[in-house]
PDB file as gemmi writes it, atoms N, CA and C in Angstrom:
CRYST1    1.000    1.000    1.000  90.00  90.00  90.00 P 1                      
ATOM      1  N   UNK A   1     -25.625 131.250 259.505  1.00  0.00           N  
ATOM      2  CA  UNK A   1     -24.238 131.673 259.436  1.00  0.00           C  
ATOM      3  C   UNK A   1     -23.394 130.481 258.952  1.00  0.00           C  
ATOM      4  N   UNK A   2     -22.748 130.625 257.794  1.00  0.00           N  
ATOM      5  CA  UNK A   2     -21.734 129.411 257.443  1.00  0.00           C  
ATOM      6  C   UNK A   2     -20.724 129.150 258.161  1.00  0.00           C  
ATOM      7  N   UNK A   3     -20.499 127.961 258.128  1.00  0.00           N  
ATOM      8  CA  UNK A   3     -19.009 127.374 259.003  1.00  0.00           C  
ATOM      9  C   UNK A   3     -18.317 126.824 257.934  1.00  0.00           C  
ATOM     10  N   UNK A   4     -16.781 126.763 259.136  1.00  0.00           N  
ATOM     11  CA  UNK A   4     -15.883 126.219 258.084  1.00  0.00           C  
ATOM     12  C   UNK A   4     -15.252 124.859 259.351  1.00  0.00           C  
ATOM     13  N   UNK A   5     -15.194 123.871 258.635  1.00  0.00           N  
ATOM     14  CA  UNK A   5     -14.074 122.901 259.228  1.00  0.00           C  
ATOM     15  C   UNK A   5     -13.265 122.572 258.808  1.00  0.00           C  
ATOM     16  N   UNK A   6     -12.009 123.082 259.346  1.00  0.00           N  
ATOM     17  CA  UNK A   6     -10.496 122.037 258.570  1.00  0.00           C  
ATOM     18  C   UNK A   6      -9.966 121.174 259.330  1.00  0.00           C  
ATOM     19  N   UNK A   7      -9.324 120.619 258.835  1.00  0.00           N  
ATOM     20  CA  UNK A   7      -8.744 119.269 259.408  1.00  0.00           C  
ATOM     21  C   UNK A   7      -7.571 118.743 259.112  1.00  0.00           C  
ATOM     22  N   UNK A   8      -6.509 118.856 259.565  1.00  0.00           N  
ATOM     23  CA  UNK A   8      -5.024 118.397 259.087  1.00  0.00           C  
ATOM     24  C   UNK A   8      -4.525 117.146 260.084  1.00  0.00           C  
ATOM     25  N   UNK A   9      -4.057 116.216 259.617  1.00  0.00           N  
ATOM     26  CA  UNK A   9      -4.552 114.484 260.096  1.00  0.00           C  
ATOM     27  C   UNK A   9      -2.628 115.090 260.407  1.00  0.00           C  
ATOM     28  N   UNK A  10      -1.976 114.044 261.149  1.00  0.00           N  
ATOM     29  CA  UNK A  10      -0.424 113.985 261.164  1.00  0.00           C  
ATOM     30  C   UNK A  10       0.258 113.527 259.458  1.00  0.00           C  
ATOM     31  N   UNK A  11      -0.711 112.767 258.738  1.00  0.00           N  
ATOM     32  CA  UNK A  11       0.018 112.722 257.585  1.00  0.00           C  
ATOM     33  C   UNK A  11       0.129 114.192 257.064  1.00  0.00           C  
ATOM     34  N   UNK A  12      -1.458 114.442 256.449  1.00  0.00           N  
ATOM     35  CA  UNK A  12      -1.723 116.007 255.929  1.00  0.00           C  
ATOM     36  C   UNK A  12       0.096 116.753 256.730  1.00  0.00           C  
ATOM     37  N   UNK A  13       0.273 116.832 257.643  1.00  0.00           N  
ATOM     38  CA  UNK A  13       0.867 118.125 258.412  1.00  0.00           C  
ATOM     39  C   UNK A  13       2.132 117.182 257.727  1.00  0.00           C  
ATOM     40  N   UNK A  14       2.629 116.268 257.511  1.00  0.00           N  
ATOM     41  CA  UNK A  14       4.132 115.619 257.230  1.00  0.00           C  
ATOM     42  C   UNK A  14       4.251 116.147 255.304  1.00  0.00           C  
ATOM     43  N   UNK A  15       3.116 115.930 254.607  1.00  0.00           N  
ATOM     44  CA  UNK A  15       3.184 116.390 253.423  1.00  0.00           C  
ATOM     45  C   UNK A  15       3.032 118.384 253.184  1.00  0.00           C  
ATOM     46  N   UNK A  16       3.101 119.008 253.924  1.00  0.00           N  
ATOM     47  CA  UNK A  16       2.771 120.366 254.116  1.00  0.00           C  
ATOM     48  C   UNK A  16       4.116 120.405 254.865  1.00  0.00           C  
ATOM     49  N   UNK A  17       4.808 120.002 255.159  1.00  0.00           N  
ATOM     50  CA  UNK A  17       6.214 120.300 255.762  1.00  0.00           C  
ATOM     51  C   UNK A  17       7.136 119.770 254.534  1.00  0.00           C  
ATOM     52  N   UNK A  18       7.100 118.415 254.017  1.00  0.00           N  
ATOM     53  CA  UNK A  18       7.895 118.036 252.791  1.00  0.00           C  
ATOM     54  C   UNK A  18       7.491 119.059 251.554  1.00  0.00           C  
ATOM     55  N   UNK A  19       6.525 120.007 251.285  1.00  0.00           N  
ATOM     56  CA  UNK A  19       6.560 120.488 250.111  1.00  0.00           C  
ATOM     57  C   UNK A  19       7.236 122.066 250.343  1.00  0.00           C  
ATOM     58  N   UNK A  20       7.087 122.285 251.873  1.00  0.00           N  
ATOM     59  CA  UNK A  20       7.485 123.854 251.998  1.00  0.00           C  
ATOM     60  C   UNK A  20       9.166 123.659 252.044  1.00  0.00           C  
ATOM     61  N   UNK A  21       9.731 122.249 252.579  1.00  0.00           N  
ATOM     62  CA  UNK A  21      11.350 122.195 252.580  1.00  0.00           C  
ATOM     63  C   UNK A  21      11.953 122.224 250.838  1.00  0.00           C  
ATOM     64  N   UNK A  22      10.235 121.087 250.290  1.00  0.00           N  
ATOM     65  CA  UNK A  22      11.287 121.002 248.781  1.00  0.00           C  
ATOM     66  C   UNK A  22      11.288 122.492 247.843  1.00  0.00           C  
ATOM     67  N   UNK A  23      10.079 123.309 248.424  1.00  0.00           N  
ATOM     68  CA  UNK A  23       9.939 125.123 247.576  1.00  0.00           C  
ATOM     69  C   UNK A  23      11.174 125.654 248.558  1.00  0.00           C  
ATOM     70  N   UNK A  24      11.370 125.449 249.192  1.00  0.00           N  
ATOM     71  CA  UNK A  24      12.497 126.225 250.186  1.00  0.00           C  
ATOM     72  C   UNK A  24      13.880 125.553 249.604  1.00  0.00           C  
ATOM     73  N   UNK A  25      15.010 124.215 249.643  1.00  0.00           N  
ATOM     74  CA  UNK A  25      15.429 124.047 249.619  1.00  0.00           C  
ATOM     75  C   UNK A  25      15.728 122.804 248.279  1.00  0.00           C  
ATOM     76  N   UNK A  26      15.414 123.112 246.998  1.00  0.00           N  
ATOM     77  CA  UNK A  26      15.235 122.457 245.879  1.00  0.00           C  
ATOM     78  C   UNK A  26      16.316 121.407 245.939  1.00  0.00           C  
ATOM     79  N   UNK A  27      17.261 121.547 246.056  1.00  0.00           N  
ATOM     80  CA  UNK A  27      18.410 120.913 245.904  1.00  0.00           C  
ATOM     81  C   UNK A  27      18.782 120.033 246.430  1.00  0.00           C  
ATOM     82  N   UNK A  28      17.467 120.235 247.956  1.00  0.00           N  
ATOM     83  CA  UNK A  28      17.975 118.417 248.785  1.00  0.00           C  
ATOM     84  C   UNK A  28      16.806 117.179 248.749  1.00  0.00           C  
ATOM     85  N   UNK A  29      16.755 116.887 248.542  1.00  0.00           N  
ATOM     86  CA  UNK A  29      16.268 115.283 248.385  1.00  0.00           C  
ATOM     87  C   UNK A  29      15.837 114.685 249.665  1.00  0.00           C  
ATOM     88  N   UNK A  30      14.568 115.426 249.725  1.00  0.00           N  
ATOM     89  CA  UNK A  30      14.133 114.996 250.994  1.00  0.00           C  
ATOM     90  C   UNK A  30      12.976 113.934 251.130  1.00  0.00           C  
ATOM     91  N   UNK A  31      12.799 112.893 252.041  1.00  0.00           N  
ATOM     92  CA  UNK A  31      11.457 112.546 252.393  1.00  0.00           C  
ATOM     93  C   UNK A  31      10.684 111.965 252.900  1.00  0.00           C  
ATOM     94  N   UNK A  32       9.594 111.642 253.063  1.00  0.00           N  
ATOM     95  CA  UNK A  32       8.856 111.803 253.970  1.00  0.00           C  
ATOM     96  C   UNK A  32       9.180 111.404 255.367  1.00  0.00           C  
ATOM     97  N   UNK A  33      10.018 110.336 254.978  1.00  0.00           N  
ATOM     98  CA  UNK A  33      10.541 109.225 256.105  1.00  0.00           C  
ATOM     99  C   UNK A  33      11.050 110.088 256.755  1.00  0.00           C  
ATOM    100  N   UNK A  34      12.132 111.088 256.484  1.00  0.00           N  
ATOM    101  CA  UNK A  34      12.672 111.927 257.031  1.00  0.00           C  
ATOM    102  C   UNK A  34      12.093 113.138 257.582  1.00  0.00           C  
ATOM    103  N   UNK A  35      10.789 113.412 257.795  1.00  0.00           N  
ATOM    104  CA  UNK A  35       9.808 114.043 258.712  1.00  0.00           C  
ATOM    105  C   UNK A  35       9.609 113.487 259.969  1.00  0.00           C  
ATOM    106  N   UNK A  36       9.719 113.780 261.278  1.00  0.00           N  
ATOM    107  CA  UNK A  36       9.243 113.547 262.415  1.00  0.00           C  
ATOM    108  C   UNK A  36       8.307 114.705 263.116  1.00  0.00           C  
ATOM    109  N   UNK A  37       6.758 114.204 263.603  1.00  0.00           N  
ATOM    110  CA  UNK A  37       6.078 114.923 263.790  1.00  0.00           C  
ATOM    111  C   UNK A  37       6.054 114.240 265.197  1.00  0.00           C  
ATOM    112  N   UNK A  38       6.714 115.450 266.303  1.00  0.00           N  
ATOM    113  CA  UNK A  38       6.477 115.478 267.749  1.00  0.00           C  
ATOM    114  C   UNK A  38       5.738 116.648 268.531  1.00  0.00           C  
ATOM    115  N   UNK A  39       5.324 116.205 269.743  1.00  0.00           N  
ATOM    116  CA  UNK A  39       5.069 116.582 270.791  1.00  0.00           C  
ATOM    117  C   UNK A  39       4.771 116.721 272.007  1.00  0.00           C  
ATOM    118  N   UNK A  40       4.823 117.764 272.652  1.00  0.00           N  
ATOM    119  CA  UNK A  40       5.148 117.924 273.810  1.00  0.00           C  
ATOM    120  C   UNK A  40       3.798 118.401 275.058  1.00  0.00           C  
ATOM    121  N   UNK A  41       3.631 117.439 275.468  1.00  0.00           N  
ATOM    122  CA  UNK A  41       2.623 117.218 276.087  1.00  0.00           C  
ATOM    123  C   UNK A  41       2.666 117.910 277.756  1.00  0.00           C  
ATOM    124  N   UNK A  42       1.598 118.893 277.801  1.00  0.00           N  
ATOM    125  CA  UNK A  42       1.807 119.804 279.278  1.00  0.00           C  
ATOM    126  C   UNK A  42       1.499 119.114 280.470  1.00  0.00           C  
ATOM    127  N   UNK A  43       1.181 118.021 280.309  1.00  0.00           N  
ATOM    128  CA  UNK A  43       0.469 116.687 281.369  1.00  0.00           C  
ATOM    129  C   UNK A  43       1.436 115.611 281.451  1.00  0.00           C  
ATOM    130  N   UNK A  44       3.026 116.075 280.610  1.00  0.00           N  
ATOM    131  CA  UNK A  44       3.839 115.448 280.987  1.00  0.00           C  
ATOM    132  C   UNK A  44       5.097 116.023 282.028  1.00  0.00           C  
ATOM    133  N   UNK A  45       4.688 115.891 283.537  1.00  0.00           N  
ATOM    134  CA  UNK A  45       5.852 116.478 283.959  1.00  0.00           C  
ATOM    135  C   UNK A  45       7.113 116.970 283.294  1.00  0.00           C  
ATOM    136  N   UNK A  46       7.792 115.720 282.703  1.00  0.00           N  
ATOM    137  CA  UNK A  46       9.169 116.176 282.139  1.00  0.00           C  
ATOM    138  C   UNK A  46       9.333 116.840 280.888  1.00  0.00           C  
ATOM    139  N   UNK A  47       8.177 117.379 280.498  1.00  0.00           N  
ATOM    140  CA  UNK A  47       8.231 118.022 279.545  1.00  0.00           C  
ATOM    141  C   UNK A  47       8.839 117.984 278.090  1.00  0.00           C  
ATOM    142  N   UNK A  48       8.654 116.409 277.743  1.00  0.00           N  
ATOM    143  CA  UNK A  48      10.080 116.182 277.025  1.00  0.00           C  
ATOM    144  C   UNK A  48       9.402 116.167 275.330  1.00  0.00           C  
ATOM    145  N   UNK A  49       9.645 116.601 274.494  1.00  0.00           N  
ATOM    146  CA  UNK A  49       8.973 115.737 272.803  1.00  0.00           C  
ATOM    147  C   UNK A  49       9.149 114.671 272.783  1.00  0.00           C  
ATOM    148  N   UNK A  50       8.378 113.867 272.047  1.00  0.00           N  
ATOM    149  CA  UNK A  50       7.996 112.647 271.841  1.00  0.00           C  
ATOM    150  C   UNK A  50       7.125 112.645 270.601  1.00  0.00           C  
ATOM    151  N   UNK A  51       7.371 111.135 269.989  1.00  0.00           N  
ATOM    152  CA  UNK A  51       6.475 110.857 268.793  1.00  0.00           C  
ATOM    153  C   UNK A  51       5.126 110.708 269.703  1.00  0.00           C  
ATOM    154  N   UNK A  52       4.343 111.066 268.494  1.00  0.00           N  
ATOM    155  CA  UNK A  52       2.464 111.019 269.594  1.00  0.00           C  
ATOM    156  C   UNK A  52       1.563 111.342 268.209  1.00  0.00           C  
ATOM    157  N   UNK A  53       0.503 111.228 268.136  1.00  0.00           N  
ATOM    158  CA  UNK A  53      -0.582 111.128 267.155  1.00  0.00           C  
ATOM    159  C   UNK A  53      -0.968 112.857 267.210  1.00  0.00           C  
ATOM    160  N   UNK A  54      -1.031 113.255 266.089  1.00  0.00           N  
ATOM    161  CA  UNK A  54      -1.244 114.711 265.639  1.00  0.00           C  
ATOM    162  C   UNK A  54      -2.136 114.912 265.253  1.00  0.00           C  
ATOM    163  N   UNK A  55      -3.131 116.147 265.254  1.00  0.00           N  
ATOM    164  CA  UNK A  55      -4.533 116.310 264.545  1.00  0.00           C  
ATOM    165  C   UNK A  55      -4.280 117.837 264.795  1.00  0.00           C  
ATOM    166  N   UNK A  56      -4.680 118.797 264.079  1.00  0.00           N  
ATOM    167  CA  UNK A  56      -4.701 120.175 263.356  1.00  0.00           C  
ATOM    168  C   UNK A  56      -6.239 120.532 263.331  1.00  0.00           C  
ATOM    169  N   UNK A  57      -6.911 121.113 263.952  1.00  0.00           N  
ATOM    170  CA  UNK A  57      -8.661 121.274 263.437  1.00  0.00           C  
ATOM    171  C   UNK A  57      -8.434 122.939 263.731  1.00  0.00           C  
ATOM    172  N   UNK A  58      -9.232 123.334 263.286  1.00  0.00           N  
ATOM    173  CA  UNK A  58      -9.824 124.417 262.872  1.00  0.00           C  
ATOM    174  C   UNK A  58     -11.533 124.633 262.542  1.00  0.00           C  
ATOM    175  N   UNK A  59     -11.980 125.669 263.154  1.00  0.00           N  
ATOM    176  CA  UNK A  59     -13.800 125.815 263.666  1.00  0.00           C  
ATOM    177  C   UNK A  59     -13.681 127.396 263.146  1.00  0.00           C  
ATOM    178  N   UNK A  60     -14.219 127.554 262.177  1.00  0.00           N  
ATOM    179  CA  UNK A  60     -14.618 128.775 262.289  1.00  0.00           C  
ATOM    180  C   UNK A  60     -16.622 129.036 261.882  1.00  0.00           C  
ATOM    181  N   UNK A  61     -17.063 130.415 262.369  1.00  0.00           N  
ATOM    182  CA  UNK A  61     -18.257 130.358 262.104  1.00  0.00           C  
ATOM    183  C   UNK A  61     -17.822 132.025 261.482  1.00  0.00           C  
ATOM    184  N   UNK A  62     -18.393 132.180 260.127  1.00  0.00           N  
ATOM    185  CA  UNK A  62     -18.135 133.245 259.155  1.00  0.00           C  
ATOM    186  C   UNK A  62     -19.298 133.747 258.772  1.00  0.00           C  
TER     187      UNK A  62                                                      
END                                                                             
């Protein structure tokens, strides 16, 4: 049975957010710098966002 692995690193996910704002909103001049990739961690009582290291995976068996 074939598998699939994907993998989206915190950069991958910052360039997949800058290209859907610049097809969405042509006109503003956006970048990258101006991406913040947060989250919110359930093992943090206060529940708050925060900058933190991102990873995206995906497992499928097809």
């Amino acid at each position: 049975m074939p598998k699939i692995h994907i993998e989206y690193t915190e950069a991958d996910l910052v360039l997949l957010v800058l290209r859907d704002l610049e097809n969405t909103m042509p006109e503003v001049d956006f970048k990258k710098e101006d991406i913040k990739i947060l989250v919110k961690s359930k093992q943090n009582y206060k529940a708050e966002w925060e900058i933190a290291a991102f990873k995206a995976t995906i497992d499928l068996s097809i």
